[in-house]
Each structure stands twice: as C-alpha cells, then as structure tokens.
PDB file of C-alpha atoms in Angstrom:
ATOM      1  CA  UNK W1229      13.550 154.043 179.546  1.00 58.00           C
ATOM      2  CA  UNK W1230      13.224 150.266 179.577  1.00 68.00           C
ATOM      3  CA  UNK W1231      10.061 148.380 178.872  1.00 75.00           C
ATOM      4  CA  UNK W1232       8.200 145.949 176.685  1.00 78.00           C
ATOM      5  CA  UNK W1233       5.861 146.643 173.795  1.00 79.00           C
ATOM      6  CA  UNK W1234       3.399 143.885 172.939  1.00 79.00           C
ATOM      7  CA  UNK W1235       1.755 144.092 169.516  1.00 78.00           C
ATOM      8  CA  UNK W1236       0.643 141.815 166.703  1.00 76.00           C
ATOM      9  CA  UNK W1237       1.860 144.194 163.988  1.00 76.00           C
ATOM     10  CA  UNK W1238       4.469 146.942 163.833  1.00 76.00           C
ATOM     11  CA  UNK W1239       4.111 149.263 160.874  1.00 77.00           C
ATOM     12  CA  UNK W1240       5.873 152.484 159.961  1.00 77.00           C
ATOM     13  CA  UNK W1241       3.976 155.643 159.092  1.00 78.00           C
ATOM     14  CA  UNK W1242       3.397 155.774 155.315  1.00 75.00           C
ATOM     15  CA  UNK W1243       6.051 158.493 155.010  1.00 76.00           C
ATOM     16  CA  UNK W1244       8.753 156.965 157.208  1.00 76.00           C
ATOM     17  CA  UNK W1245      10.914 153.885 157.657  1.00 78.00           C
ATOM     18  CA  UNK W1246      10.368 151.424 160.507  1.00 74.00           C
ATOM     19  CA  UNK W1247      13.543 151.275 162.605  1.00 75.00           C
ATOM     20  CA  UNK W1248      14.326 148.609 165.205  1.00 73.00           C
ATOM     21  CA  UNK W1249      17.312 149.377 167.419  1.00 72.00           C
ATOM     22  CA  UNK W1250      19.237 147.299 169.887  1.00 71.00           C
ATOM     23  CA  UNK W1251      20.853 149.055 172.835  1.00 70.00           C
ATOM     24  CA  UNK W1252      24.088 147.116 172.356  1.00 71.00           C
ATOM     25  CA  UNK W1253      26.318 148.498 169.589  1.00 67.00           C
ATOM     26  CA  UNK W1254      26.856 146.255 166.527  1.00 64.00           C
ATOM     27  CA  UNK W1255      24.373 143.650 167.770  1.00 68.00           C
ATOM     28  CA  UNK W1256      21.199 142.967 165.776  1.00 69.00           C
ATOM     29  CA  UNK W1257      17.815 142.798 167.497  1.00 75.00           C
ATOM     30  CA  UNK W1258      16.865 139.244 168.433  1.00 76.00           C
ATOM     31  CA  UNK W1259      13.739 137.267 167.659  1.00 81.00           C
ATOM     32  CA  UNK W1260      12.304 135.536 170.738  1.00 81.00           C
ATOM     33  CA  UNK W1261       9.512 133.069 171.376  1.00 84.00           C
ATOM     34  CA  UNK W1262       6.685 133.755 173.852  1.00 82.00           C
ATOM     35  CA  UNK W1263       8.872 132.488 176.733  1.00 87.00           C
ATOM     36  CA  UNK W1264      11.601 135.038 175.883  1.00 83.00           C
ATOM     37  CA  UNK W1265      14.009 132.437 174.480  1.00 87.00           C
ATOM     38  CA  UNK W1266      16.050 133.722 171.558  1.00 81.00           C
ATOM     39  CA  UNK W1267      15.149 131.813 168.395  1.00 80.00           C
ATOM     40  CA  UNK W1268      16.992 133.929 165.830  1.00 76.00           C
ATOM     41  CA  UNK W1269      18.434 137.222 164.697  1.00 76.00           C
ATOM     42  CA  UNK W1270      18.268 139.258 161.555  1.00 82.00           C
ATOM     43  CA  UNK W1271      20.846 138.673 158.816  1.00 89.00           C
ATOM     44  CA  UNK W1272      24.247 139.819 160.159  1.00 91.00           C
ATOM     45  CA  UNK W1273      25.944 140.217 156.777  1.00 94.00           C
ATOM     46  CA  UNK W1274      25.161 139.711 153.098  1.00 94.00           C
ATOM     47  CA  UNK W1275      26.768 140.457 149.755  1.00 95.00           C
ATOM     48  CA  UNK W1276      25.982 139.991 146.077  1.00 95.00           C
ATOM     49  CA  UNK W1277      28.954 140.415 143.753  1.00 94.00           C
ATOM     50  CA  UNK W1278      30.226 139.748 140.245  1.00 93.00           C
ATOM     51  CA  UNK W1279      32.882 137.042 140.521  1.00 91.00           C
ATOM     52  CA  UNK W1280      34.331 138.092 137.166  1.00 90.00           C
ATOM     53  CA  UNK W1281      35.034 141.699 138.205  1.00 91.00           C
ATOM     54  CA  UNK W1282      36.017 141.397 141.889  1.00 89.00           C
ATOM     55  CA  UNK W1283      39.527 142.764 142.238  1.00 80.00           C
ATOM     56  CA  UNK W1284      42.627 141.833 144.173  1.00 77.00           C
ATOM     57  CA  UNK W1285      43.631 143.223 146.668  1.00 78.00           C
ATOM     58  CA  UNK W1286      40.354 143.076 148.545  1.00 75.00           C
ATOM     59  CA  UNK W1287      37.960 145.853 147.563  1.00 80.00           C
ATOM     60  CA  UNK W1288      34.313 146.580 146.882  1.00 87.00           C
ATOM     61  CA  UNK W1289      34.856 146.586 143.099  1.00 88.00           C
ATOM     62  CA  UNK W1290      32.337 144.199 141.537  1.00 91.00           C
ATOM     63  CA  UNK W1291      30.054 144.313 144.600  1.00 93.00           C
ATOM     64  CA  UNK W1292      26.469 145.050 143.543  1.00 93.00           C
ATOM     65  CA  UNK W1293      25.031 145.285 147.058  1.00 93.00           C
ATOM     66  CA  UNK W1294      26.024 144.429 150.618  1.00 94.00           C
ATOM     67  CA  UNK W1295      25.479 144.867 154.340  1.00 93.00           C
ATOM     68  CA  UNK W1296      28.257 144.559 156.953  1.00 93.00           C
ATOM     69  CA  UNK W1297      30.792 143.538 154.284  1.00 95.00           C
ATOM     70  CA  UNK W1298      33.964 145.625 154.060  1.00 95.00           C
ATOM     71  CA  UNK W1299      35.504 143.908 151.037  1.00 95.00           C
ATOM     72  CA  UNK W1300      35.638 140.831 148.808  1.00 95.00           C
ATOM     73  CA  UNK W1301      39.031 139.333 147.935  1.00 93.00           C
ATOM     74  CA  UNK W1302      39.590 137.403 144.697  1.00 93.00           C
ATOM     75  CA  UNK W1303      41.885 134.480 145.628  1.00 92.00           C
ATOM     76  CA  UNK W1304      41.764 133.024 142.101  1.00 91.00           C
ATOM     77  CA  UNK W1305      39.140 131.629 139.736  1.00 92.00           C
ATOM     78  CA  UNK W1306      35.922 130.979 141.675  1.00 91.00           C
ATOM     79  CA  UNK W1307      37.674 131.479 145.049  1.00 92.00           C
ATOM     80  CA  UNK W1308      36.674 134.485 147.191  1.00 93.00           C
ATOM     81  CA  UNK W1309      37.077 135.763 150.745  1.00 93.00           C
ATOM     82  CA  UNK W1310      34.220 137.879 152.105  1.00 95.00           C
ATOM     83  CA  UNK W1311      35.428 140.205 154.900  1.00 96.00           C
ATOM     84  CA  UNK W1312      32.987 141.540 157.498  1.00 96.00           C
ATOM     85  CA  UNK W1313      32.882 145.184 158.594  1.00 94.00           C
ATOM     86  CA  UNK W1314      31.807 144.177 162.117  1.00 92.00           C
ATOM     87  CA  UNK W1315      33.075 140.791 163.291  1.00 94.00           C
ATOM     88  CA  UNK W1316      30.710 137.982 164.236  1.00 92.00           C
ATOM     89  CA  UNK W1317      30.582 137.096 167.964  1.00 89.00           C
ATOM     90  CA  UNK W1318      32.117 133.706 167.122  1.00 92.00           C
ATOM     91  CA  UNK W1319      32.723 131.507 164.073  1.00 93.00           C
ATOM     92  CA  UNK W1320      29.659 129.314 164.726  1.00 91.00           C
ATOM     93  CA  UNK W1321      27.418 131.156 162.276  1.00 91.00           C
ATOM     94  CA  UNK W1322      25.248 129.807 159.485  1.00 89.00           C
ATOM     95  CA  UNK W1323      25.888 130.833 155.910  1.00 90.00           C
ATOM     96  CA  UNK W1324      23.705 130.651 152.832  1.00 90.00           C
ATOM     97  CA  UNK W1325      25.522 130.601 149.493  1.00 89.00           C
ATOM     98  CA  UNK W1326      24.205 130.775 145.940  1.00 88.00           C
ATOM     99  CA  UNK W1327      25.350 131.736 142.466  1.00 85.00           C
ATOM    100  CA  UNK W1328      24.205 132.148 138.886  1.00 78.00           C
ATOM    101  CA  UNK W1329      23.666 128.905 136.987  1.00 70.00           C
ATOM    102  CA  UNK W1330      25.428 127.933 133.778  1.00 63.00           C
ATOM    103  CA  UNK W1331      22.442 127.866 131.431  1.00 62.00           C
ATOM    104  CA  UNK W1332      23.375 124.363 130.252  1.00 59.00           C
ATOM    105  CA  UNK W1333      21.369 121.582 131.905  1.00 52.00           C
ATOM    106  CA  UNK W1334      24.362 119.256 132.153  1.00 53.00           C
ATOM    107  CA  UNK W1335      26.728 121.831 133.698  1.00 59.00           C
ATOM    108  CA  UNK W1336      25.976 121.834 137.422  1.00 60.00           C
ATOM    109  CA  UNK W1337      27.146 124.916 139.309  1.00 67.00           C
ATOM    110  CA  UNK W1338      27.769 124.739 143.049  1.00 73.00           C
ATOM    111  CA  UNK W1339      29.056 127.029 145.755  1.00 77.00           C
ATOM    112  CA  UNK W1340      30.601 125.882 149.011  1.00 77.00           C
ATOM    113  CA  UNK W1341      32.513 127.117 152.011  1.00 77.00           C
ATOM    114  CA  UNK W1342      36.226 126.496 151.393  1.00 78.00           C
ATOM    115  CA  UNK W1343      36.952 123.517 153.660  1.00 73.00           C
ATOM    116  CA  UNK W1344      40.685 124.312 153.617  1.00 76.00           C
ATOM    117  CA  UNK W1345      39.941 127.619 155.402  1.00 85.00           C
ATOM    118  CA  UNK W1346      37.517 127.535 158.336  1.00 89.00           C
ATOM    119  CA  UNK W1347      35.127 130.473 158.774  1.00 92.00           C
ATOM    120  CA  UNK W1348      36.454 133.094 161.199  1.00 94.00           C
ATOM    121  CA  UNK W1349      34.762 135.906 163.090  1.00 96.00           C
ATOM    122  CA  UNK W1350      36.048 138.367 160.471  1.00 96.00           C
ATOM    123  CA  UNK W1351      35.613 136.495 157.163  1.00 95.00           C
ATOM    124  CA  UNK W1352      34.448 133.453 155.223  1.00 94.00           C
ATOM    125  CA  UNK W1353      36.093 131.934 152.140  1.00 93.00           C
ATOM    126  CA  UNK W1354      33.830 130.483 149.441  1.00 92.00           C
ATOM    127  CA  UNK W1355      34.374 128.483 146.247  1.00 90.00           C
ATOM    128  CA  UNK W1356      32.237 128.455 143.086  1.00 88.00           C
ATOM    129  CA  UNK W1357      32.570 125.267 141.025  1.00 85.00           C
ATOM    130  CA  UNK W1358      31.220 123.801 137.815  1.00 82.00           C
ATOM    131  CA  UNK W1359      31.347 120.059 138.407  1.00 77.00           C
ATOM    132  CA  UNK W1360      34.940 119.829 139.823  1.00 77.00           C
ATOM    133  CA  UNK W1361      36.417 122.972 138.217  1.00 84.00           C
ATOM    134  CA  UNK W1362      36.450 126.384 139.878  1.00 87.00           C
ATOM    135  CA  UNK W1363      34.623 129.033 137.843  1.00 86.00           C
ATOM    136  CA  UNK W1364      33.826 132.763 138.078  1.00 87.00           C
ATOM    137  CA  UNK W1365      30.100 133.615 137.916  1.00 86.00           C
ATOM    138  CA  UNK W1366      28.442 137.012 137.436  1.00 86.00           C
ATOM    139  CA  UNK W1367      26.179 136.651 140.496  1.00 88.00           C
ATOM    140  CA  UNK W1368      27.629 135.207 143.702  1.00 91.00           C
ATOM    141  CA  UNK W1369      25.547 135.630 146.887  1.00 91.00           C
ATOM    142  CA  UNK W1370      26.570 135.085 150.518  1.00 93.00           C
ATOM    143  CA  UNK W1371      24.359 135.631 153.602  1.00 93.00           C
ATOM    144  CA  UNK W1372      25.455 135.191 157.231  1.00 92.00           C
ATOM    145  CA  UNK W1373      23.094 134.421 160.121  1.00 88.00           C
ATOM    146  CA  UNK W1374      23.996 134.053 163.817  1.00 80.00           C
TER     147      UNK W1374
END
C-alpha cells in the first residue's frame, strides 16, 4: 500500500521502538522539504574505534561501536581504512572526522581524509596527526552522510 502520512510528530509507543523503513533495500529514508525535494538522509555509516588496538588485517578488533562498517584496517601509525558493509551509491559523500585530543594545549591533534587515497564507494582512508606526525589515538570517530 502506497501513501503519504502527514504529521508534526512521530513517536513510538512507550514500550516499542520507532522504525522508519524505505522500500528500497540498503537505502536510508530521505528527508524532504515541503515541495518534496530531498534535502538529506540519515547517517549512512559511522564508527568509533581505538586507534591503538585496531588490528591488521582489517577486522572489528578495537571497534567500540559502528553502523554499516564491516572492518577497520590499520595501515600504520594514525593511518586507517574504514570499510563499509553496504557500499555508498557514489564517492561524493560527506564525512565527519574527529578524535581524542592530546591533553596538552600546545599539541594540536587533527584528523583528515588521506589525500593520497580518494574516498571510494566501499571505503575511506583517514589520518590522525599531531602537528605533522601521525599518531594513534584511543578514540577515532568517522561518520558518513550522503
């Protein structure tokens, strides 16, 4: 049955979980404006892992939580490849990256997409750096939106 539900609030019963489903497999529900134009989707993949305990070959060891991530590969100090369970429709997705700080005010920590390896539909490679040196951090976070 096809149709449209118009409501200001959707709320699950106090004893259940609210579930939104899309009729197309492996495709998240979309967010649309009042004209029906797509303006976003839910997060397609995310992971939070310990960069010091991720193992090689790619595995879920060191992963504290994830969605649509099959494994994290340790390519070396502060260098990781996040592999998606279900591929993105294309490589034109947005990514949000963060990591644990250093605790010292003069030791800036940054995380970036590895410019030597472009994002693909199946993975993204990220680097964690302290000033110009790659470093492993206990909390590395990656979120993918498309």
